PDB file of N, CA and C in Angstrom:
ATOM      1  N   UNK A 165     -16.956 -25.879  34.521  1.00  0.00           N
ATOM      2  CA  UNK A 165     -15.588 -25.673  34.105  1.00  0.00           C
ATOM      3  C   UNK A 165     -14.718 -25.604  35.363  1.00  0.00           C
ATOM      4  N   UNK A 166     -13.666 -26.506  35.279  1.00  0.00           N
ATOM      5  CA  UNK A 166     -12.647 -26.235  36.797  1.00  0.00           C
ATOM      6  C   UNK A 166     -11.451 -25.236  36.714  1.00  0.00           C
ATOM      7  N   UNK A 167     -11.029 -25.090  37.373  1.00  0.00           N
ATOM      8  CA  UNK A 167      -9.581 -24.007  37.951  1.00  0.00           C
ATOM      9  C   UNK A 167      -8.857 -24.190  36.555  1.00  0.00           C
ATOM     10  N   UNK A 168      -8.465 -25.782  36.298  1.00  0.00           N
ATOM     11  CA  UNK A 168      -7.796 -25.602  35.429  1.00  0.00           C
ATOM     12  C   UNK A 168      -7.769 -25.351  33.916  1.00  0.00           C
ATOM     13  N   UNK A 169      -9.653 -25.874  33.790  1.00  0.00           N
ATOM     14  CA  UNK A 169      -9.930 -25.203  32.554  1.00  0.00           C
ATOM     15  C   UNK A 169      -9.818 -23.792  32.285  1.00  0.00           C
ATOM     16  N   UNK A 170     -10.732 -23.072  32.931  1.00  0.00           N
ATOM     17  CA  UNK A 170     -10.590 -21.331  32.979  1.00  0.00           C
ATOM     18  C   UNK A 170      -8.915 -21.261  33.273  1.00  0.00           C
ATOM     19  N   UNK A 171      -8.326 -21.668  34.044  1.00  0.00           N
ATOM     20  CA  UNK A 171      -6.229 -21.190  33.433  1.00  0.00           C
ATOM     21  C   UNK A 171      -5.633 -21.162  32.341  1.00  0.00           C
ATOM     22  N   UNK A 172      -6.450 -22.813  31.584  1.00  0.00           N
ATOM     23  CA  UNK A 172      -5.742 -22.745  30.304  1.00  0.00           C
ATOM     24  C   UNK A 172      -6.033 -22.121  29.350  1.00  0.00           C
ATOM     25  N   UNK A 173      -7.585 -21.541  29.216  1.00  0.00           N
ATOM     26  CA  UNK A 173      -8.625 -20.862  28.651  1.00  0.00           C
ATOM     27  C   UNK A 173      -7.853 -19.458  28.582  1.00  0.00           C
ATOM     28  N   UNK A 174      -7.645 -19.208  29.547  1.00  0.00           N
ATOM     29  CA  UNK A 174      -7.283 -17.600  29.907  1.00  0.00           C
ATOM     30  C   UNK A 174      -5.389 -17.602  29.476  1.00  0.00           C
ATOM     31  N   UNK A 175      -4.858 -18.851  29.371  1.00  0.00           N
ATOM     32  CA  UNK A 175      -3.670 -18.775  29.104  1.00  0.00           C
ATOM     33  C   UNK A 175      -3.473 -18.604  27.447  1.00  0.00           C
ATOM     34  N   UNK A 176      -4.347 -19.222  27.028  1.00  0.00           N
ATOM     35  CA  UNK A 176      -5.080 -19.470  25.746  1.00  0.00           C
ATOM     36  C   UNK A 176      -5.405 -18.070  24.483  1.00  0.00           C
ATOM     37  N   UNK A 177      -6.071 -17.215  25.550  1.00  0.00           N
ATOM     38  CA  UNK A 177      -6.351 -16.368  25.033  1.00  0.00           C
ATOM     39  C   UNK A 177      -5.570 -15.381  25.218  1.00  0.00           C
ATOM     40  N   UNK A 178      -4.877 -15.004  26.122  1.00  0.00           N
ATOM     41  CA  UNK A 178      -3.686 -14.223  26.547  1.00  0.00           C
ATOM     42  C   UNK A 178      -2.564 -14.366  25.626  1.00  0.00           C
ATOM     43  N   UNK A 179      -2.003 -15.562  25.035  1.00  0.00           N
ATOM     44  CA  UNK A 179      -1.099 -16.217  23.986  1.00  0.00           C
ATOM     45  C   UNK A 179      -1.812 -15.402  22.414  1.00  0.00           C
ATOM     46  N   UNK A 180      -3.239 -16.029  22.394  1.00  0.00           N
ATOM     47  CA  UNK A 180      -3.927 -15.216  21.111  1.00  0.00           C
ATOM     48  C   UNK A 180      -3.972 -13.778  20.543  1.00  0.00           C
ATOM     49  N   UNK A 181      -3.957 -13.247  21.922  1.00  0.00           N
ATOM     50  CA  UNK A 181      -3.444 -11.679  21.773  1.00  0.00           C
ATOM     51  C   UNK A 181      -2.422 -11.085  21.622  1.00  0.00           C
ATOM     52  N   UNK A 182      -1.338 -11.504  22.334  1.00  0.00           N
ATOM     53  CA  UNK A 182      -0.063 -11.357  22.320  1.00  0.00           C
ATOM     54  C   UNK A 182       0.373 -11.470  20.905  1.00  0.00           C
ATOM     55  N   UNK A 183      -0.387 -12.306  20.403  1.00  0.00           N
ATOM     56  CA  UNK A 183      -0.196 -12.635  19.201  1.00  0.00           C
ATOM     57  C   UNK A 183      -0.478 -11.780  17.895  1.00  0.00           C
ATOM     58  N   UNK A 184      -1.413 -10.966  18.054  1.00  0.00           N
ATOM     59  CA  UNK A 184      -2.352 -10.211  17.426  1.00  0.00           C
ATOM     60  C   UNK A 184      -1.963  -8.881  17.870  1.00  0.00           C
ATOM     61  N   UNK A 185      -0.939  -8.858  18.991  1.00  0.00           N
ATOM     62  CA  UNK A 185      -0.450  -7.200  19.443  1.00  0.00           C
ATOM     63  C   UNK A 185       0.642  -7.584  18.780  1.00  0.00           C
ATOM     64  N   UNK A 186       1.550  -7.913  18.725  1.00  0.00           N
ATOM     65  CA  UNK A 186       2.550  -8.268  17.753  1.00  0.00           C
ATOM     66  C   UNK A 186       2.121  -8.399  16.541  1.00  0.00           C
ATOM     67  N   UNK A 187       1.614  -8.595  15.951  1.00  0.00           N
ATOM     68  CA  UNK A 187       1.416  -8.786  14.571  1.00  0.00           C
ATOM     69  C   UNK A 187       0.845  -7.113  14.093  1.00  0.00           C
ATOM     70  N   UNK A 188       0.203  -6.510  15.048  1.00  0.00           N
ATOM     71  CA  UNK A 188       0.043  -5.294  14.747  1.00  0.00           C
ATOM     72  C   UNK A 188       0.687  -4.064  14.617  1.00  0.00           C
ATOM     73  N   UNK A 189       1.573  -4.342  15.705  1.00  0.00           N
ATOM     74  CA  UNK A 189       2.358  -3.354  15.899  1.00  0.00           C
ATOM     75  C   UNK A 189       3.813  -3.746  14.527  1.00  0.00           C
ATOM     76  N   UNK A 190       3.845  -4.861  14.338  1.00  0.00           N
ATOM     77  CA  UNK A 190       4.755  -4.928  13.127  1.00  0.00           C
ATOM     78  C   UNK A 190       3.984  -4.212  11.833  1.00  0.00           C
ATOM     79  N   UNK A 191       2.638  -4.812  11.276  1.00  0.00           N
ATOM     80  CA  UNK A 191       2.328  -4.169  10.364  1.00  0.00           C
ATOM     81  C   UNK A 191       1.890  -2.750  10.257  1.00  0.00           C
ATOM     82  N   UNK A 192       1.778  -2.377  11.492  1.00  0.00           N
ATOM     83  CA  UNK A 192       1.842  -0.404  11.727  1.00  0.00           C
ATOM     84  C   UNK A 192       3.108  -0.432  11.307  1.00  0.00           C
ATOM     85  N   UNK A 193       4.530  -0.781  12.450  1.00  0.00           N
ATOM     86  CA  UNK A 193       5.892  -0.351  11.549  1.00  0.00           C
ATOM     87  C   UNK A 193       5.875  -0.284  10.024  1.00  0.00           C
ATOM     88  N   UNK A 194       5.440  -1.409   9.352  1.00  0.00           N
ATOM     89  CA  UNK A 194       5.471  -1.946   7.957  1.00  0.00           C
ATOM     90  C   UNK A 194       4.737  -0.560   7.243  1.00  0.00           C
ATOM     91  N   UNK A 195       3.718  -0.128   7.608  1.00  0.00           N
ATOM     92  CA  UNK A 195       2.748   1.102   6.940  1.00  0.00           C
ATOM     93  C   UNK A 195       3.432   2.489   7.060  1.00  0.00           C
ATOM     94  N   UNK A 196       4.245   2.256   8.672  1.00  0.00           N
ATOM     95  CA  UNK A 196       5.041   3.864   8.815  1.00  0.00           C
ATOM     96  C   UNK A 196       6.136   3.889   7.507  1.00  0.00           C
ATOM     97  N   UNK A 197       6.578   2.929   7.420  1.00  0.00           N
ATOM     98  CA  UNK A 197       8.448   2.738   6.531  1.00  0.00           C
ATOM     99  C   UNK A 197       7.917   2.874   5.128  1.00  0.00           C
ATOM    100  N   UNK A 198       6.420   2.293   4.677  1.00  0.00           N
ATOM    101  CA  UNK A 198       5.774   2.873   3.653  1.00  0.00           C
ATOM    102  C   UNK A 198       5.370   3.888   3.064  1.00  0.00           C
ATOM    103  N   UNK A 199       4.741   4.412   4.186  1.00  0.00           N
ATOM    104  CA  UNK A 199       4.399   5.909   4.129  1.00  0.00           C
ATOM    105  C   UNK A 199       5.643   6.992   3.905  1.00  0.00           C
ATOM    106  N   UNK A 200       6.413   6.700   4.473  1.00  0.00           N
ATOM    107  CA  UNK A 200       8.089   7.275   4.900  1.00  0.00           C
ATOM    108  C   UNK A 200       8.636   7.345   3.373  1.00  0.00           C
ATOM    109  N   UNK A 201       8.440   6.269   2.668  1.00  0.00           N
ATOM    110  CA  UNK A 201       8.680   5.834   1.311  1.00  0.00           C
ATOM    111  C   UNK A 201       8.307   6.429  -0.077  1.00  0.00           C
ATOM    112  N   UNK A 202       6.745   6.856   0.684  1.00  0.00           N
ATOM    113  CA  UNK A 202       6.300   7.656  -0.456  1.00  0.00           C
ATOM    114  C   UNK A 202       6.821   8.974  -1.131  1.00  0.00           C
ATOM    115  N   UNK A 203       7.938   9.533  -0.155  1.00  0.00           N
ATOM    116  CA  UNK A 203       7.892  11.105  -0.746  1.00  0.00           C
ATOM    117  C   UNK A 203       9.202  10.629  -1.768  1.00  0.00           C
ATOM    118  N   UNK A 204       9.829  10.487  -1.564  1.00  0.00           N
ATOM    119  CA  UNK A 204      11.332   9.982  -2.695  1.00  0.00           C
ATOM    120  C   UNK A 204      10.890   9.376  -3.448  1.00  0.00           C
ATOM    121  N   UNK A 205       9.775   8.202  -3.325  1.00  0.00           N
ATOM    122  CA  UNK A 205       9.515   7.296  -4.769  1.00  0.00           C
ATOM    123  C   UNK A 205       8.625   8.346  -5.358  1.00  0.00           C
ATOM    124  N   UNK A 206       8.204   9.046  -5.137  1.00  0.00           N
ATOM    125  CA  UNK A 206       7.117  10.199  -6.030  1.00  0.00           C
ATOM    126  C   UNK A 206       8.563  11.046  -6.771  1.00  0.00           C
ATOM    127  N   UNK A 207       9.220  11.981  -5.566  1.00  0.00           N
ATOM    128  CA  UNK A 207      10.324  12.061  -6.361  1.00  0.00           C
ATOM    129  C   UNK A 207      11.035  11.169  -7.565  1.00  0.00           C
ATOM    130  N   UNK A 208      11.352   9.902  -7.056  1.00  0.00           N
ATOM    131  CA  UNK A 208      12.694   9.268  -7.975  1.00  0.00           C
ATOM    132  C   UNK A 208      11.344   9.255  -9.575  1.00  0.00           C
ATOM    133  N   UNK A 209      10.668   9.108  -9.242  1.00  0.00           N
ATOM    134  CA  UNK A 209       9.237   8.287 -10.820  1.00  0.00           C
ATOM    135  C   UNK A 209       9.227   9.745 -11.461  1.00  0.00           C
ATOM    136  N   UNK A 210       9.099  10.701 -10.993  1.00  0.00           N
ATOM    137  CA  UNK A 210       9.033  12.476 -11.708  1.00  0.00           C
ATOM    138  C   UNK A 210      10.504  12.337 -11.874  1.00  0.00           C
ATOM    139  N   UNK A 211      11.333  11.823 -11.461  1.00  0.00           N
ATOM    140  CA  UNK A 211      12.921  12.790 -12.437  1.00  0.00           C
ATOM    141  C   UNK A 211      12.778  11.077 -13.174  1.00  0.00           C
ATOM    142  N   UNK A 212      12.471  10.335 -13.338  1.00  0.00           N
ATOM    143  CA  UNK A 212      12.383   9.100 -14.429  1.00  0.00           C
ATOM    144  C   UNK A 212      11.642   9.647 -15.468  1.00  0.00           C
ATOM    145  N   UNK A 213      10.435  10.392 -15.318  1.00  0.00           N
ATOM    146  CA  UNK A 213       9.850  10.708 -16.721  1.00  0.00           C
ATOM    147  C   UNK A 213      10.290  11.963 -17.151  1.00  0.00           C
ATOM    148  N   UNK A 214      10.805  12.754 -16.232  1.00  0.00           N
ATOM    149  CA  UNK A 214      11.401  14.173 -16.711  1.00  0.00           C
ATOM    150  C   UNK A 214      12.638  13.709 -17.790  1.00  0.00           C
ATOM    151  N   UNK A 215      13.448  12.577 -17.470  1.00  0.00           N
ATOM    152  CA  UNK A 215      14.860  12.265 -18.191  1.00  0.00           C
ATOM    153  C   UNK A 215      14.349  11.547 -19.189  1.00  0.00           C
ATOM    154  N   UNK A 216      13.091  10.999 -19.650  1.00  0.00           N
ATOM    155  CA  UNK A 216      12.837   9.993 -20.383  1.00  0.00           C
ATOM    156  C   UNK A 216      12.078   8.919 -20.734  1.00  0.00           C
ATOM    157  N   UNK A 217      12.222   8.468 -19.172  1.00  0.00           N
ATOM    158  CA  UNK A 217      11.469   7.185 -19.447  1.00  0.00           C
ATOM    159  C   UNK A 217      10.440   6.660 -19.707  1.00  0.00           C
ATOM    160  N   UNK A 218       9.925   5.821 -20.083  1.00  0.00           N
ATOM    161  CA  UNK A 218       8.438   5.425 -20.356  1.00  0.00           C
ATOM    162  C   UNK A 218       7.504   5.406 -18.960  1.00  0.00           C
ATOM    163  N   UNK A 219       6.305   6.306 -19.099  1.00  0.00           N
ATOM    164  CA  UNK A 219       5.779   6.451 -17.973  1.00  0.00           C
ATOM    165  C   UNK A 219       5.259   4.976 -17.587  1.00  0.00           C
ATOM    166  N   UNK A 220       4.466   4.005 -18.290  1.00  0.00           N
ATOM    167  CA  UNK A 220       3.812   3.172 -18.058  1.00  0.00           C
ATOM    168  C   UNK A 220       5.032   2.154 -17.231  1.00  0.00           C
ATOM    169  N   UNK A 221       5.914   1.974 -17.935  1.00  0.00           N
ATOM    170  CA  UNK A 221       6.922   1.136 -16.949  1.00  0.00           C
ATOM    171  C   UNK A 221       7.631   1.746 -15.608  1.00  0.00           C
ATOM    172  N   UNK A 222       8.023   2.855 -15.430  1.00  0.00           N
ATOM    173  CA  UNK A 222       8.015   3.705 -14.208  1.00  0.00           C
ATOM    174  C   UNK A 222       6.941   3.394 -13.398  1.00  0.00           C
ATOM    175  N   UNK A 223       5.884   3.390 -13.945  1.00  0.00           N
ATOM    176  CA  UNK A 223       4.492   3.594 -13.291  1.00  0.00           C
ATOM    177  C   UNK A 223       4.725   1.936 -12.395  1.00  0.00           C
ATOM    178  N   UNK A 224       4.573   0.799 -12.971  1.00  0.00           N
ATOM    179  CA  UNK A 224       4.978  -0.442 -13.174  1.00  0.00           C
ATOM    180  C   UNK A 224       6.116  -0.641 -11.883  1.00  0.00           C
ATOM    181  N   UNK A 225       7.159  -0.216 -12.585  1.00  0.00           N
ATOM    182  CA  UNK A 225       8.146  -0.466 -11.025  1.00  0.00           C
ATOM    183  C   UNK A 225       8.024   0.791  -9.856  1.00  0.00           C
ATOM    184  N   UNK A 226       7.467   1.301  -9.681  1.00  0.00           N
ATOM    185  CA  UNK A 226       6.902   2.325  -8.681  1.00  0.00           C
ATOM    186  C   UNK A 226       5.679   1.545  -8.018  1.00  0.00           C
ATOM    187  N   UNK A 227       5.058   0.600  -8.730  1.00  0.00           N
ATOM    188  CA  UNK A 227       4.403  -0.442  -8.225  1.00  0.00           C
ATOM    189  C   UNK A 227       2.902   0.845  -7.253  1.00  0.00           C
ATOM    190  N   UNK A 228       2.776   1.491  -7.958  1.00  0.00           N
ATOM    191  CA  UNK A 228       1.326   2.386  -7.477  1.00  0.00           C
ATOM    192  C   UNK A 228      -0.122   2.293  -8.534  1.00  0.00           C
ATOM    193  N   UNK A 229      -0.865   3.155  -7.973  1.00  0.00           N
ATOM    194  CA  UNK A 229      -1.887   2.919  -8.980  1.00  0.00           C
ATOM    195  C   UNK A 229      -1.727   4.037  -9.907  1.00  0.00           C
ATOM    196  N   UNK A 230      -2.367   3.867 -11.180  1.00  0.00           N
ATOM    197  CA  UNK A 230      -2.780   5.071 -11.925  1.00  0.00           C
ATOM    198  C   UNK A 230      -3.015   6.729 -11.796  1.00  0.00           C
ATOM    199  N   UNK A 231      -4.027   6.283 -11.005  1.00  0.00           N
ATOM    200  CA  UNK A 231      -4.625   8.104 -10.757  1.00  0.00           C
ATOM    201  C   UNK A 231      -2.990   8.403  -9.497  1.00  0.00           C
ATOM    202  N   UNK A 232      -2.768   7.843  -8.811  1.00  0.00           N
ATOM    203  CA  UNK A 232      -1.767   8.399  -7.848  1.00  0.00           C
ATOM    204  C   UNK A 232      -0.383   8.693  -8.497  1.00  0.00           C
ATOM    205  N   UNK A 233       0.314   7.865  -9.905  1.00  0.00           N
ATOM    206  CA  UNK A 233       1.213   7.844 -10.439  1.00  0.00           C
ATOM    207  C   UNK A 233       0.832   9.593 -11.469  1.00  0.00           C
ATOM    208  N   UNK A 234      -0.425   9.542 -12.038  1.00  0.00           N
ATOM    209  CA  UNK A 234      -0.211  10.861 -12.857  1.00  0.00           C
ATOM    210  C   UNK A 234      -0.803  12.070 -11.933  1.00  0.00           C
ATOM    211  N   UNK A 235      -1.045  11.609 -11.186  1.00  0.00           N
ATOM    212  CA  UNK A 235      -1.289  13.007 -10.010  1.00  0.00           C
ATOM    213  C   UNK A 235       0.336  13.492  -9.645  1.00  0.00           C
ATOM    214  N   UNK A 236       1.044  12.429  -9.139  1.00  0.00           N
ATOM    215  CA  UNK A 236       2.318  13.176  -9.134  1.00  0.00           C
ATOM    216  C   UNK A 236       2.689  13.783 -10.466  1.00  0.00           C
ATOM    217  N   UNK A 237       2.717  12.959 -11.692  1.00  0.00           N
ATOM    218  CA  UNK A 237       3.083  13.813 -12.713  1.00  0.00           C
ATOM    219  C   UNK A 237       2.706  15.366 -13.021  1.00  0.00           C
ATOM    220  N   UNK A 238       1.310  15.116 -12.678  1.00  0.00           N
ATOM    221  CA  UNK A 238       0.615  16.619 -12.381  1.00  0.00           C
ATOM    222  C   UNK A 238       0.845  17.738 -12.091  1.00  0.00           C
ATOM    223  N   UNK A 239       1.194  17.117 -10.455  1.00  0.00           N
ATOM    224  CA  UNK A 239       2.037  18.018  -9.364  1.00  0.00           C
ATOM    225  C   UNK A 239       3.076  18.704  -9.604  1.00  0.00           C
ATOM    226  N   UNK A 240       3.602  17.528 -10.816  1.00  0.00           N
ATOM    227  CA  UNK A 240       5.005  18.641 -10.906  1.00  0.00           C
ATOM    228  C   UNK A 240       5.193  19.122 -12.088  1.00  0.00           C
ATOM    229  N   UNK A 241       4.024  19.501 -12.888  1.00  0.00           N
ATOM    230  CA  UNK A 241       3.667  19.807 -13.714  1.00  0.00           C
ATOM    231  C   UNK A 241       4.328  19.497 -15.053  1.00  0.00           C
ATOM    232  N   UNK A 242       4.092  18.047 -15.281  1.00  0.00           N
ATOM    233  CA  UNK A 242       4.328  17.536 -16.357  1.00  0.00           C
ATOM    234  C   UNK A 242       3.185  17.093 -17.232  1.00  0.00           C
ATOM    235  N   UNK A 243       2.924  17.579 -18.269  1.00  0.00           N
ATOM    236  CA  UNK A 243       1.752  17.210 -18.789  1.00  0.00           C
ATOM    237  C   UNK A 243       1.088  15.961 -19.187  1.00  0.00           C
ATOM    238  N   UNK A 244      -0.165  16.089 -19.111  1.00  0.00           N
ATOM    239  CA  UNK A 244      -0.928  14.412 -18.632  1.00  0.00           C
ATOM    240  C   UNK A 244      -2.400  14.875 -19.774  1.00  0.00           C
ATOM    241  N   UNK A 245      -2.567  13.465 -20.591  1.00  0.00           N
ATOM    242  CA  UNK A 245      -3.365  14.047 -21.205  1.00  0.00           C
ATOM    243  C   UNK A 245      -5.023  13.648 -20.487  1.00  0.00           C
ATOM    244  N   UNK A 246      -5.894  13.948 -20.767  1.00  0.00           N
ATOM    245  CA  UNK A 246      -7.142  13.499 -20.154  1.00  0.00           C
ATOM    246  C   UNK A 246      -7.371  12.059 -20.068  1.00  0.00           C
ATOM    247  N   UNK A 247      -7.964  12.033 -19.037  1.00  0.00           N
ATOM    248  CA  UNK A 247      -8.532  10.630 -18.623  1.00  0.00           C
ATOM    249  C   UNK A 247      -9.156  10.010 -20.064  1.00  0.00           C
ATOM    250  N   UNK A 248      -9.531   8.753 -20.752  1.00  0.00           N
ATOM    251  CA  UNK A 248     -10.115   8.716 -21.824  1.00  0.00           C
ATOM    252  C   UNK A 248     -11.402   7.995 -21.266  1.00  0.00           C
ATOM    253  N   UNK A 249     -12.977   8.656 -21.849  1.00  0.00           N
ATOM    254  CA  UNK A 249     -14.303   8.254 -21.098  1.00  0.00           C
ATOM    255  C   UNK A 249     -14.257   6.580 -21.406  1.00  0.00           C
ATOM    256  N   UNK A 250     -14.884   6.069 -20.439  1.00  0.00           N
ATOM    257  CA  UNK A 250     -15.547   4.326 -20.263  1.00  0.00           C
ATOM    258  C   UNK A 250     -15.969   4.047 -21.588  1.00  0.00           C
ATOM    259  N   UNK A 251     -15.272   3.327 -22.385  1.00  0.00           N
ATOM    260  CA  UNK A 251     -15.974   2.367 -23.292  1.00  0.00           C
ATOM    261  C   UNK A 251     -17.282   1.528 -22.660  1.00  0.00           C
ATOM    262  N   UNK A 252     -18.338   1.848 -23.445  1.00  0.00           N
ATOM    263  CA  UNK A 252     -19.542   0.827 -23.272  1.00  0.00           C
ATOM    264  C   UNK A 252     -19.506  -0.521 -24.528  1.00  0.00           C
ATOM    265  N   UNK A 253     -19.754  -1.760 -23.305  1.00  0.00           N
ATOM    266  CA  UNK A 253     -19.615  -2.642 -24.487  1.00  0.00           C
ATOM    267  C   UNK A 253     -20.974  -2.763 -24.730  1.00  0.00           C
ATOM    268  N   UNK A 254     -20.730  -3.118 -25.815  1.00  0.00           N
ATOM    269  CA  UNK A 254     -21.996  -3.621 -26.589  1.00  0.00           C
ATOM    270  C   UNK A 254     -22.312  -5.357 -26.243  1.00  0.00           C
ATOM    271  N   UNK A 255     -23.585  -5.436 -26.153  1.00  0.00           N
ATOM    272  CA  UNK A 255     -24.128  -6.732 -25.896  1.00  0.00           C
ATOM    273  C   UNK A 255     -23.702  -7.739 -26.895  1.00  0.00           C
TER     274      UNK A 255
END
């Protein structure tokens, strides 16, 4: 390999990283502004079902999962009825 292979090699890979430190450090920002996000949207989805609304569509545009959507409900002590056990299918 000559001088100028190992330069471009190393220019190469230097570009690849740069690339990959940027891309990281954006999607850390992206996870902080998320995280940041979570305490008001837990708020705004608890005063949506406190006033009314249908939990499943709250749930829906709150865009979370299940167990995390009625855990807040939980939390703020709005009543949640039991999990319902695994249907087994039949063969």
């Amino acid at each position: 390999m000559t001088n100028d292979d190992r330069t471009l090699r190393e220019e190469q890979q230097a570009a690849a990283l740069r690339e990959v430190a940027d891309l990281g450090r954006r999607r850390a920002d992206l996870l902080r502004q998320a995280e940041e996000l979570l305490t008001p949207l837990e708020v705004a989805a608890v005063q949506a079902v406190r006033v009314g609304a249908p939990r499943r569509r709250t749930q829906d545009l709150a865009q979370v999962g299940t167990s995390v959507f009625y855990g807040w409900l939980q939390a703020a002590g709005i009543d949640v009825r039991a999990k319902r056990p695994a249907r087994r299918q039949t063969p």
